Coordinates of C-alpha atoms in Angstrom, one line a residue:
Chain A
M10 CA -40.4 23.7 11.3
N11 CA -38.6 20.9 10.2
M12 CA -36.9 19.4 13.2
S13 CA -34.6 17.0 11.9
R14 CA -33.6 13.7 15.1
L15 CA -30.8 11.6 15.1
P16 CA -31.5 8.0 13.5
D17 CA -31.3 5.6 16.9
D18 CA -28.7 2.6 16.7
D19 CA -31.6 0.2 15.7
E20 CA -32.4 1.7 12.8
I21 CA -28.8 2.5 12.0
E22 CA -28.2 -1.2 12.7
R23 CA -31.1 -2.4 10.7
E24 CA -30.0 -0.5 7.7
W25 CA -26.6 -1.7 7.9
H26 CA -27.0 -4.8 7.2
A27 CA -29.7 -4.0 4.8
Q28 CA -26.2 -2.7 2.5
E29 CA -24.1 -6.1 4.4
H30 CA -26.8 -8.8 3.1
A31 CA -27.3 -6.6 -0.5
L32 CA -23.7 -6.9 -1.0
A33 CA -23.7 -10.8 -0.1
Q34 CA -26.3 -11.3 -1.8
E35 CA -24.7 -9.7 -5.0
R36 CA -21.5 -10.8 -4.2
R37 CA -22.8 -14.5 -4.4
G38 CA -25.0 -13.6 -7.8
L39 CA -28.3 -14.4 -5.8
D40 CA -31.9 -13.9 -7.7
A41 CA -33.4 -10.5 -6.2
A42 CA -36.4 -11.6 -6.3
A43 CA -37.0 -12.2 -3.3
D44 CA -35.4 -9.1 -1.3
A45 CA -37.2 -6.2 -0.7
A46 CA -36.8 -2.8 -2.3
G47 CA -34.1 -1.3 0.1
V48 CA -32.3 -4.1 -0.4
Q49 CA -32.7 -4.2 -4.2
R50 CA -31.3 -0.5 -4.7
Y51 CA -28.4 -1.7 -2.4
R52 CA -27.8 -4.6 -4.4
L53 CA -28.0 -2.5 -7.5
L54 CA -25.9 -0.4 -6.3
A55 CA -23.5 -3.2 -5.6
R56 CA -22.9 -4.4 -8.5
A57 CA -22.0 -1.1 -10.0
L58 CA -19.3 -0.2 -7.3
R59 CA -17.8 -3.9 -8.2
Q60 CA -17.3 -2.7 -11.7
P61 CA -13.6 -2.1 -12.4
P62 CA -12.6 0.9 -13.5
V63 CA -12.8 2.2 -17.6
D64 CA -9.2 3.8 -17.6
L65 CA -6.4 1.0 -17.2
L66 CA -2.7 1.3 -16.5
P67 CA -0.5 0.4 -19.3
A68 CA -0.4 -3.6 -20.3
D69 CA 3.8 -3.5 -19.6
F70 CA 3.4 -1.4 -16.6
A71 CA 5.3 -3.7 -14.2
R72 CA 8.3 -4.2 -16.9
R73 CA 8.7 -0.2 -17.4
V74 CA 8.4 0.3 -13.3
A75 CA 10.7 -2.1 -12.3
A76 CA 13.5 -1.2 -15.3
R77 CA 12.9 2.7 -13.8
A78 CA 13.8 1.1 -10.2
A79 CA 16.6 -0.9 -12.2
A80 CA 17.8 2.4 -13.4
D81 CA 17.4 4.2 -10.3
A82 CA 19.0 2.1 -7.5
A83 CA 22.3 1.4 -10.3
P84 CA 24.0 5.1 -10.0
V85 CA 23.2 5.3 -6.0
A86 CA 25.2 1.9 -5.8
G87 CA 27.3 2.8 -7.6
A88 CA 27.7 6.1 -5.6
H89 CA 27.9 3.7 -2.3
A90 CA 31.0 2.1 -3.7
R91 CA 32.1 4.3 -4.7
F92 CA 32.0 6.2 -1.1
E93 CA 33.2 3.1 0.8
W94 CA 35.9 2.4 -1.9
R95 CA 37.2 6.3 -1.0
L96 CA 36.4 5.5 3.1
L97 CA 38.6 2.6 2.7
Q98 CA 41.7 4.0 1.3
G99 CA 41.4 7.2 3.7
M100 CA 41.5 5.0 6.7
I101 CA 44.7 2.5 5.3
G102 CA 45.7 5.8 5.0
V103 CA 44.9 7.0 8.2
F104 CA 46.2 3.1 9.7
G105 CA 49.6 4.0 7.5
L106 CA 50.5 7.3 9.5
V107 CA 49.4 6.3 13.0
A108 CA 51.5 3.2 12.2
A109 CA 54.6 5.4 11.8
A110 CA 54.2 7.5 14.0
V111 CA 54.3 4.9 16.8
I112 CA 57.4 3.7 15.1
A113 CA 59.0 7.2 14.8
T114 CA 58.1 7.5 18.5
Y115 CA 58.6 3.9 20.2
G116 CA 60.8 2.4 17.9
A117 CA 63.7 2.8 19.7
D118 CA 62.6 1.0 22.5
W119 CA 61.1 -2.4 21.0
L120 CA 63.2 -2.7 17.5
P121 CA 66.5 -3.9 18.3
A122 CA 64.4 -6.4 20.6
L123 CA 62.8 -7.5 17.7
S124 CA 65.3 -7.9 15.6
E125 CA 67.3 -10.2 18.5
A126 CA 64.0 -12.5 18.9
M127 CA 63.7 -12.8 15.2
R128 CA 67.3 -13.9 14.9
L129 CA 66.9 -16.5 17.6
G130 CA 63.7 -18.1 15.9
R131 CA 61.1 -16.6 18.6
L132 CA 58.6 -14.2 17.9
P133 CA 57.2 -12.3 20.6
G134 CA 53.6 -12.4 21.7
E135 CA 53.7 -15.7 19.4
R136 CA 50.0 -16.6 21.0
W137 CA 48.4 -13.7 20.0
L138 CA 49.8 -14.1 16.5
F139 CA 48.3 -17.4 16.4
A140 CA 45.0 -15.8 18.0
L141 CA 44.8 -12.6 15.0
L142 CA 45.6 -15.1 12.5
A143 CA 42.8 -17.2 13.4
C144 CA 40.4 -14.3 13.1
V145 CA 41.4 -13.7 9.9
G146 CA 41.1 -17.4 8.4
A147 CA 37.4 -17.6 10.0
S148 CA 36.9 -14.2 8.6
I149 CA 37.9 -15.4 5.4
A150 CA 36.1 -19.2 5.7
A151 CA 32.4 -16.8 6.6
Q152 CA 32.5 -14.9 3.3
R153 CA 33.5 -17.9 1.1
V154 CA 30.7 -19.9 3.0
R155 CA 27.9 -16.8 3.1
P156 CA 27.6 -17.1 -1.1
L157 CA 26.3 -20.9 -0.9
R158 CA 23.9 -20.5 1.9
D159 CA 22.3 -17.7 0.2
R160 CA 22.6 -19.6 -3.7
Chain B
M4 CA 3.0 -14.8 4.3
N5 CA 5.7 -16.7 3.4
A6 CA 5.0 -16.2 -0.1
D7 CA 5.3 -12.6 1.1
R8 CA 8.4 -13.1 2.7
E9 CA 10.1 -15.4 -0.4
L10 CA 9.1 -12.6 -3.0
V11 CA 10.8 -10.3 -1.0
D12 CA 13.8 -12.3 -0.4
R13 CA 14.1 -12.1 -3.8
V14 CA 13.4 -8.7 -5.2
L15 CA 15.7 -7.2 -1.8
A16 CA 18.7 -9.6 -3.7
N17 CA 18.0 -8.2 -6.6
A18 CA 17.1 -11.9 -8.3
P19 CA 16.3 -11.1 -12.4
G20 CA 12.0 -10.6 -12.7
A21 CA 11.3 -9.8 -8.7
F22 CA 10.6 -6.5 -8.9
E23 CA 8.1 -7.0 -11.9
R24 CA 6.4 -9.8 -10.3
L25 CA 6.0 -7.6 -7.1
V26 CA 4.5 -5.0 -9.1
S27 CA 1.8 -6.6 -11.2
Q28 CA 0.9 -8.9 -8.2
Y29 CA -0.1 -5.1 -6.6
Q30 CA -0.6 -3.0 -9.3
G31 CA -4.3 -3.3 -9.4
L32 CA -4.3 -2.3 -5.5
C33 CA -2.4 0.6 -6.4
W34 CA -3.9 1.8 -9.0
H35 CA -7.1 1.5 -7.8
I36 CA -6.4 3.3 -5.4
L37 CA -4.8 6.1 -6.9
L38 CA -7.5 6.6 -9.5
R39 CA -10.1 6.4 -7.1
L40 CA -8.2 8.7 -4.7
V41 CA -7.4 11.6 -7.6
R42 CA -10.0 10.7 -10.3
E43 CA -7.5 12.0 -13.0
P44 CA -6.2 8.7 -14.8
E45 CA -2.8 10.5 -16.2
D46 CA -2.2 11.5 -12.6
A47 CA -3.1 8.6 -11.3
R48 CA -1.1 6.6 -13.8
E49 CA 2.4 8.7 -12.5
L50 CA 1.9 8.4 -8.9
C51 CA 1.3 4.9 -9.2
Q52 CA 4.8 4.6 -10.7
E53 CA 5.7 6.9 -8.0
A54 CA 3.6 4.7 -5.3
F55 CA 6.2 1.4 -7.0
L56 CA 9.2 3.1 -6.8
R57 CA 9.2 4.9 -3.5
V58 CA 8.3 0.6 -2.7
H59 CA 11.8 -0.7 -4.5
Q60 CA 13.7 2.3 -2.5
S61 CA 11.7 1.3 1.4
L62 CA 10.9 -2.6 0.8
H63 CA 14.7 -3.0 3.3
Q64 CA 12.1 -1.1 6.1
Y65 CA 9.3 -3.3 5.5
R66 CA 8.9 -5.9 9.2
Y67 CA 6.1 -8.2 8.1
E68 CA 3.3 -7.0 10.4
S69 CA 1.4 -6.9 8.1
A70 CA 0.3 -8.4 4.9
L71 CA 2.6 -7.2 1.8
K72 CA -0.8 -5.9 0.3
S73 CA -1.5 -4.1 3.2
W74 CA 1.8 -2.3 3.7
I75 CA 2.1 -1.6 -0.3
G76 CA -1.5 0.1 -0.2
R77 CA -0.6 1.9 2.6
V78 CA 2.3 3.3 0.7
A79 CA 0.3 3.9 -2.6
Y80 CA -2.4 5.8 -0.4
S81 CA -0.2 8.1 1.1
V82 CA 1.7 9.5 -2.1
G83 CA -1.9 9.4 -3.2
L84 CA -2.7 11.6 -0.1
R85 CA 0.6 14.2 -0.3
H86 CA -0.6 14.9 -4.3
L87 CA -4.4 15.9 -2.9
E88 CA -2.2 17.7 -1.0
R89 CA -0.1 19.5 -3.2
Q90 CA -3.2 20.5 -4.9
R91 CA -4.8 21.5 -1.8
L92 CA -7.8 19.4 -2.6
P93 CA -9.8 18.0 0.6
L94 CA -9.8 14.0 1.0
A95 CA -13.5 13.5 2.9
E96 CA -16.3 16.2 3.5
S97 CA -18.0 16.1 6.7
S98 CA -21.1 14.9 7.1
G99 CA -24.3 15.5 9.3
A100 CA -26.5 13.2 11.1
A101 CA -29.3 14.6 11.1
D102 CA -30.8 14.3 8.3
E103 CA -29.9 10.7 7.9
S104 CA -33.1 9.9 9.7
A105 CA -35.5 11.4 6.4
L106 CA -33.3 8.9 4.5
L107 CA -33.7 5.8 6.5
E108 CA -37.5 6.2 6.4
N109 CA -37.7 7.5 3.0
V110 CA -37.3 4.0 1.2
A111 CA -40.1 3.6 -1.8
D112 CA -41.3 0.4 -2.7
G113 CA -41.1 -1.2 -5.6
F114 CA -38.1 -1.5 -7.3
D115 CA -36.9 -3.4 -10.3
L116 CA -32.7 -4.6 -9.9
E117 CA -32.2 -6.5 -13.1
A118 CA -34.5 -3.6 -15.3
A119 CA -32.7 -0.7 -13.4
W120 CA -29.7 -2.5 -14.2
A121 CA -30.5 -3.0 -17.7
D122 CA -31.1 1.3 -17.6
T123 CA -28.6 3.0 -18.8
E124 CA -29.7 6.0 -17.5
T125 CA -30.3 4.6 -14.2
Q126 CA -26.3 3.8 -14.2
R127 CA -25.2 6.8 -15.6
R128 CA -26.9 8.7 -13.1
L129 CA -25.5 6.3 -10.9
H130 CA -21.4 6.6 -11.7
A131 CA -21.5 10.0 -11.2
A132 CA -23.2 10.0 -8.4
I133 CA -20.1 8.3 -7.4
D134 CA -17.6 9.8 -9.7
A135 CA -18.8 12.9 -7.6
L136 CA -18.0 11.8 -4.1
P137 CA -15.0 13.2 -1.8
P138 CA -12.2 11.1 -2.0
L139 CA -12.1 9.7 0.9
Q140 CA -15.3 8.0 0.5
R141 CA -14.8 7.2 -3.4
T142 CA -11.5 5.0 -2.3
L143 CA -13.2 3.1 0.6
L144 CA -16.3 2.4 -0.9
T145 CA -13.9 0.6 -4.1
L146 CA -11.5 -0.9 -1.3
Y147 CA -14.3 -2.7 0.1
H148 CA -16.4 -4.0 -2.7
L149 CA -14.2 -4.1 -5.8
D150 CA -10.9 -4.9 -4.3
E151 CA -13.1 -7.4 -1.5
L152 CA -10.3 -6.0 1.5
P153 CA -11.9 -6.4 5.0
L154 CA -12.3 -3.3 6.7
A155 CA -9.4 -4.2 9.1
E156 CA -7.0 -4.3 5.8
I157 CA -8.9 -1.2 4.8
A158 CA -7.9 0.5 8.3
G159 CA -4.1 -0.7 7.7
I160 CA -4.0 1.3 4.6
T161 CA -5.7 4.1 5.4
G162 CA -5.0 4.7 9.2
L163 CA -8.6 5.2 9.9
A164 CA -10.4 3.4 12.6
V165 CA -12.2 0.2 11.1
N166 CA -15.7 2.4 13.3
T167 CA -14.3 5.3 11.5
I168 CA -14.5 3.3 8.2
K169 CA -17.8 1.8 8.6
S170 CA -19.2 5.2 10.2
H171 CA -18.2 6.5 6.2
L172 CA -19.9 2.8 4.4
F173 CA -22.5 3.3 5.7
R174 CA -23.1 6.9 5.3
T175 CA -22.2 7.0 1.6
R176 CA -23.9 4.1 0.4
L177 CA -27.6 5.2 2.2
R178 CA -27.0 9.1 0.8
L179 CA -26.1 7.3 -3.2
R180 CA -29.4 4.5 -2.4
E181 CA -31.2 8.4 -1.9
R182 CA -30.4 8.5 -5.9
L183 CA -32.0 6.0 -6.8
E184 CA -35.3 7.0 -4.8
P185 CA -37.9 7.7 -7.2
T186 CA -38.1 11.8 -7.5
L187 CA -41.5 13.9 -7.1
E188 CA -41.2 14.4 -10.8
T189 CA -40.6 10.6 -11.7
A190 CA -43.5 9.6 -9.5
A191 CA -46.0 11.4 -10.8

C-alpha cells in the first residue's frame, strides 16, 4: 500500500531555500559548477522563466492606445460640457421665474421705498451690496490665478 | 513615487504625450500578466488595450496608496480574471501536498546545467510544462521570475496573501523540477 506522507517544515524550508538560491545565482549569472544537482535543475527552470515571451505587443501599441483613449474621452467630455450648459440655462430660467414671482408678490411693499432711496442717492443695504461685490471680485481673481499656478 | 505623481498629474491634465508615456512604461508588465493569464496572444492584446483604457478612465481614483506599477498591474489582472470568468476557464487548480514528500526526496545526482540548457528537447519539454500550468501559477511565476517583483508587490496585484503566493511558487517549481528528473526510460 502506498502511504504518502506530508513533508515536514524543515524539508519544505530546505527546498524553498534551494529554489531561491538557484534564482539568485541565475540572476547574478554565477557559475553553476559548484551547485548541487537539485539547485542546478532549479537554475535551469529559473533561466527558462526569465526568458521574455516570444509574442510581443505591436511597436506602436502605446501610441495607438493613447489615440484611442483620447478619442473615447472627447465625446464624454463634450457630453459633460453640454449637460453642464443645459443645467446652467435651466437654473438661470428657474431663478428668473422665482425672481419674477417674488417681485409680483412682495414688490408693492418695497419697490416704492427702493425708488425713493435711489432718488436720494442712497442704496438700501449698502454694506451687503459691497460684500456681494467683494465675493464676486474674489471669485474672478481666483479663476485668473489658477491657470498661472497650473502652468 | 514622485515620478508616479508627476506622470499621473500630467495625464490627468491631458498633457500631450503623457498617457502614451504611461502606456509605454507599463505595457510590458500588463502584457506579461495578460499573456500568462489568457495564453492566446490575440486575446491578450485586446485585453491589454482594454486594461489601459480602463486605467485612463479611472486614473483620477488612484490615491498613491501603492506604487503606480502595482495599481496598473491590478487593473490588468482584474481584466484578465474577468475574461477567464467569461470563458469559464479555471484560474488555478488545487494541488494536494500528499505526494510532495516523494518529490522532495526524489532528486537524482548528476545534472549539467549548461548541457541541459543547450539541449533543445529539454528546453521544449520545460516550456511545454510551463505553458500547461494553470493561469494563476503561470502568472505568479512570471511576475516573480521575469518581472522580478517582490512578493508584497505580487500580493498587491493579485490580492492574494504573501504566504499563498509562496506556497504556489514552491509547489509549482517543485513539480516543474520533477519534469527535469530522469525518467525510468531515460535512466535505463
